[in-house]
PDB file of C-alpha atoms in Angstrom:
ATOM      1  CA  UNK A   1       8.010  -1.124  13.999  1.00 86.00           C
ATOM      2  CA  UNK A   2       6.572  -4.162  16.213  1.00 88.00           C
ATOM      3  CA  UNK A   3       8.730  -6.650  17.727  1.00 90.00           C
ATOM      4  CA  UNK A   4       8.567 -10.158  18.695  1.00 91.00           C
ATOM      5  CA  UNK A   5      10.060 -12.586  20.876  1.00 91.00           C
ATOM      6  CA  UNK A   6      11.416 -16.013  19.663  1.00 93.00           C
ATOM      7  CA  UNK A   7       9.698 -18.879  22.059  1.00 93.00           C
ATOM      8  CA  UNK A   8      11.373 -21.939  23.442  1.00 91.00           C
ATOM      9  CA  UNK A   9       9.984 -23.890  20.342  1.00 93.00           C
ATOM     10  CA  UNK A  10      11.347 -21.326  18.104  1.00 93.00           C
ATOM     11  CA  UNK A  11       7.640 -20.043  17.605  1.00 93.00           C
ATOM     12  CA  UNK A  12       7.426 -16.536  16.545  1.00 91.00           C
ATOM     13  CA  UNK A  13       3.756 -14.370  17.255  1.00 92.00           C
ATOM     14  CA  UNK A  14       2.748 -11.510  14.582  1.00 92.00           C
ATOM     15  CA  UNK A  15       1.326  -9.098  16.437  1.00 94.00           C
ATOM     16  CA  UNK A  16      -2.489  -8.456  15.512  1.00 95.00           C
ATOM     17  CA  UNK A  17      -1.643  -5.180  14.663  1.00 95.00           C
ATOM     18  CA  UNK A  18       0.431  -6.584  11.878  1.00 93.00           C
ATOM     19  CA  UNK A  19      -1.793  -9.575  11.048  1.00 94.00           C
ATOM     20  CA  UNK A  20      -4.555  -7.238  11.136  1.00 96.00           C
ATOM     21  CA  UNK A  21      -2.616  -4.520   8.367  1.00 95.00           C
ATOM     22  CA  UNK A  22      -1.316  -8.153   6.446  1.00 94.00           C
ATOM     23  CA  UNK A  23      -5.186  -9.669   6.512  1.00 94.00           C
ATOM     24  CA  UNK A  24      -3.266 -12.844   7.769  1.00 95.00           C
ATOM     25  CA  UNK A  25      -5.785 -15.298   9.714  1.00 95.00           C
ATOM     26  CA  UNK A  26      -5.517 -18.350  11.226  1.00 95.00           C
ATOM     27  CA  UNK A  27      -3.977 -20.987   8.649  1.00 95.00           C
ATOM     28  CA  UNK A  28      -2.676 -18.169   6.641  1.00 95.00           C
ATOM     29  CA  UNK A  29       0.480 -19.827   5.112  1.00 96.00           C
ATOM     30  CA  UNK A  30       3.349 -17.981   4.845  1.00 96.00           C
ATOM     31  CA  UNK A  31       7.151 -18.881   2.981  1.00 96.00           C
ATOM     32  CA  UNK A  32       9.887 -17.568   4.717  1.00 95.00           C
ATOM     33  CA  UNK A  33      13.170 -16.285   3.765  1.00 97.00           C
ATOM     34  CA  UNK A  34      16.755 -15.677   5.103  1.00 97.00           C
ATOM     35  CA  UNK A  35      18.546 -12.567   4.202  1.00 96.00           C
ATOM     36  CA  UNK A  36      21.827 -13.380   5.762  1.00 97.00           C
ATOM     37  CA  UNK A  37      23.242  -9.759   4.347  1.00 96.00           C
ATOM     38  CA  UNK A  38      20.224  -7.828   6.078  1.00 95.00           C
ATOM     39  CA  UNK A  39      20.708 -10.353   9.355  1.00 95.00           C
ATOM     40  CA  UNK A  40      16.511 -10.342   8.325  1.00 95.00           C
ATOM     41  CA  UNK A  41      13.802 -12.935   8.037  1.00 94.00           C
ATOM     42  CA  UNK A  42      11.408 -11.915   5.099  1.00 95.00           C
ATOM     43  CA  UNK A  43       7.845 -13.689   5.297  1.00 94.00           C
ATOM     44  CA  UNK A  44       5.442 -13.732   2.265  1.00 95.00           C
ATOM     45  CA  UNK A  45       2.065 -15.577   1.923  1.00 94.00           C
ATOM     46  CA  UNK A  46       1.712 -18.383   0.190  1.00 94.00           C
ATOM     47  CA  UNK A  47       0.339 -18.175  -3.192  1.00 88.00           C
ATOM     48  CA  UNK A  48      -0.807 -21.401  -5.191  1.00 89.00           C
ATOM     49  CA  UNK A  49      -2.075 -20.898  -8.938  1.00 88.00           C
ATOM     50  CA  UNK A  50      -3.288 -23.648 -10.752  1.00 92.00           C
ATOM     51  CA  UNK A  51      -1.060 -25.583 -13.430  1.00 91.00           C
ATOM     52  CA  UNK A  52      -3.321 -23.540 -16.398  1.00 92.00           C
ATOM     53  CA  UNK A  53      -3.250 -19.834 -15.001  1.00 91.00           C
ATOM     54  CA  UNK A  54       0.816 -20.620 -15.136  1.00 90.00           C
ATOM     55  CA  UNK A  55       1.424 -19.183 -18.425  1.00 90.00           C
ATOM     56  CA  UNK A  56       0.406 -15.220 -16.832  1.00 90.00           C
ATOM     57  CA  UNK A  57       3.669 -15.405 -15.013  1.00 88.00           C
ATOM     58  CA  UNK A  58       5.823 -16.225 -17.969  1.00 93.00           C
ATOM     59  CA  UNK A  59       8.436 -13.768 -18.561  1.00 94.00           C
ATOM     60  CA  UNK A  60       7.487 -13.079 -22.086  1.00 95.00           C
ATOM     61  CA  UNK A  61       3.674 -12.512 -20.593  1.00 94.00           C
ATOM     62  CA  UNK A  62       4.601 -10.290 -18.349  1.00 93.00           C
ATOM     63  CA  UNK A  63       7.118  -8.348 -20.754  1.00 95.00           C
ATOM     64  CA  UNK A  64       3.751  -7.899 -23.306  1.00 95.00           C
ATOM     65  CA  UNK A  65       1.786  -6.364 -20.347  1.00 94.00           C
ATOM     66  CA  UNK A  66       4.351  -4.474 -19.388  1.00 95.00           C
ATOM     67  CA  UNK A  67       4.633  -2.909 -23.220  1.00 96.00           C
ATOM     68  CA  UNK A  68       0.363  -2.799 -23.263  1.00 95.00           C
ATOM     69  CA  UNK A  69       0.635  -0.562 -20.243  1.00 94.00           C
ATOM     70  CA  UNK A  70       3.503   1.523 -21.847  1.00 96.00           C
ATOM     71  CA  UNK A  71       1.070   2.152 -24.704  1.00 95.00           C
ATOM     72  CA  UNK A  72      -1.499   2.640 -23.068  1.00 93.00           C
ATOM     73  CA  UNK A  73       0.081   5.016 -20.549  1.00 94.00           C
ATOM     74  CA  UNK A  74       1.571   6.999 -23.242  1.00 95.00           C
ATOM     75  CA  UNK A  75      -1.135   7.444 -26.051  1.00 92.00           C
ATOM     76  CA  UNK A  76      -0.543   4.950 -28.484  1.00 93.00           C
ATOM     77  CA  UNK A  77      -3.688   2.861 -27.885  1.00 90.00           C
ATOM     78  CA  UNK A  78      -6.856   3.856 -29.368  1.00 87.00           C
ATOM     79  CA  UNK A  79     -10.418   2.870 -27.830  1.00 88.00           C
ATOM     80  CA  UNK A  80     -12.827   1.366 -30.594  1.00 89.00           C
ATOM     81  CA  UNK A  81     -16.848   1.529 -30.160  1.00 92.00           C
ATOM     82  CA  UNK A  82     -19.109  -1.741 -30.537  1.00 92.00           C
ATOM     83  CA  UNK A  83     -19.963  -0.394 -34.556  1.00 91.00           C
ATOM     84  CA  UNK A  84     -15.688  -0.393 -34.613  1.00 89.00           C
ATOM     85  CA  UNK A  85     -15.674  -3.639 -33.557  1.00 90.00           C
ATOM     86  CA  UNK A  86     -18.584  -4.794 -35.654  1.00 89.00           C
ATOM     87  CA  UNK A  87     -17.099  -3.159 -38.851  1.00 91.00           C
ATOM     88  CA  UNK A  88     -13.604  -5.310 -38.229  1.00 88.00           C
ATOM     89  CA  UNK A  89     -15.482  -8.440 -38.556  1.00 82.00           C
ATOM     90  CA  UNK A  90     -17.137  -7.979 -41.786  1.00 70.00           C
TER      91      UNK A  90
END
């Protein structure tokens, strides 16, 4: 566990160590969050997707990965070869 020191400004420095581990760089934005019950800070990067990539993140999306990995993690999807494939469009 690293520790850091609040500055007069109310500047905070990640330790390389940490930034190192995190891959955070200079301009690396990060969102922070209060956790008044922990008496914690929590700091995430910033992620920015574009307006079309949106619908991935969808709760119904993510619920029909979620079942695609189910069925694929326990059996019930079967692999198909190209002539598969090929005999499906005919």
């Amino acid at each position: 566990m690293e520790t850091v020191t609040v500055h007069g400004s109310g500047r905070l420095t990640v330790p390389a160590s940490v930034r190192k581990q995190l891959g955070l760089t200079e301009g690396t934005e990060l969102e922070i969050e209060v956790d008044m019950e922990q008496e914690a800070l929590v700091l995430r990067r910033v992620v920015y997707l574009r307006l079309e990539d949106a619908w991935a993140y969808t709760p119904d999306h993510r619920e029909l990965m979620e079942r695609a990995h189910r069925d694929s993690k326990e059996g019930r999807v079967k692999r198909l070869s190209e002539e598969d494939l090929e005999s499906l469009g005919s």
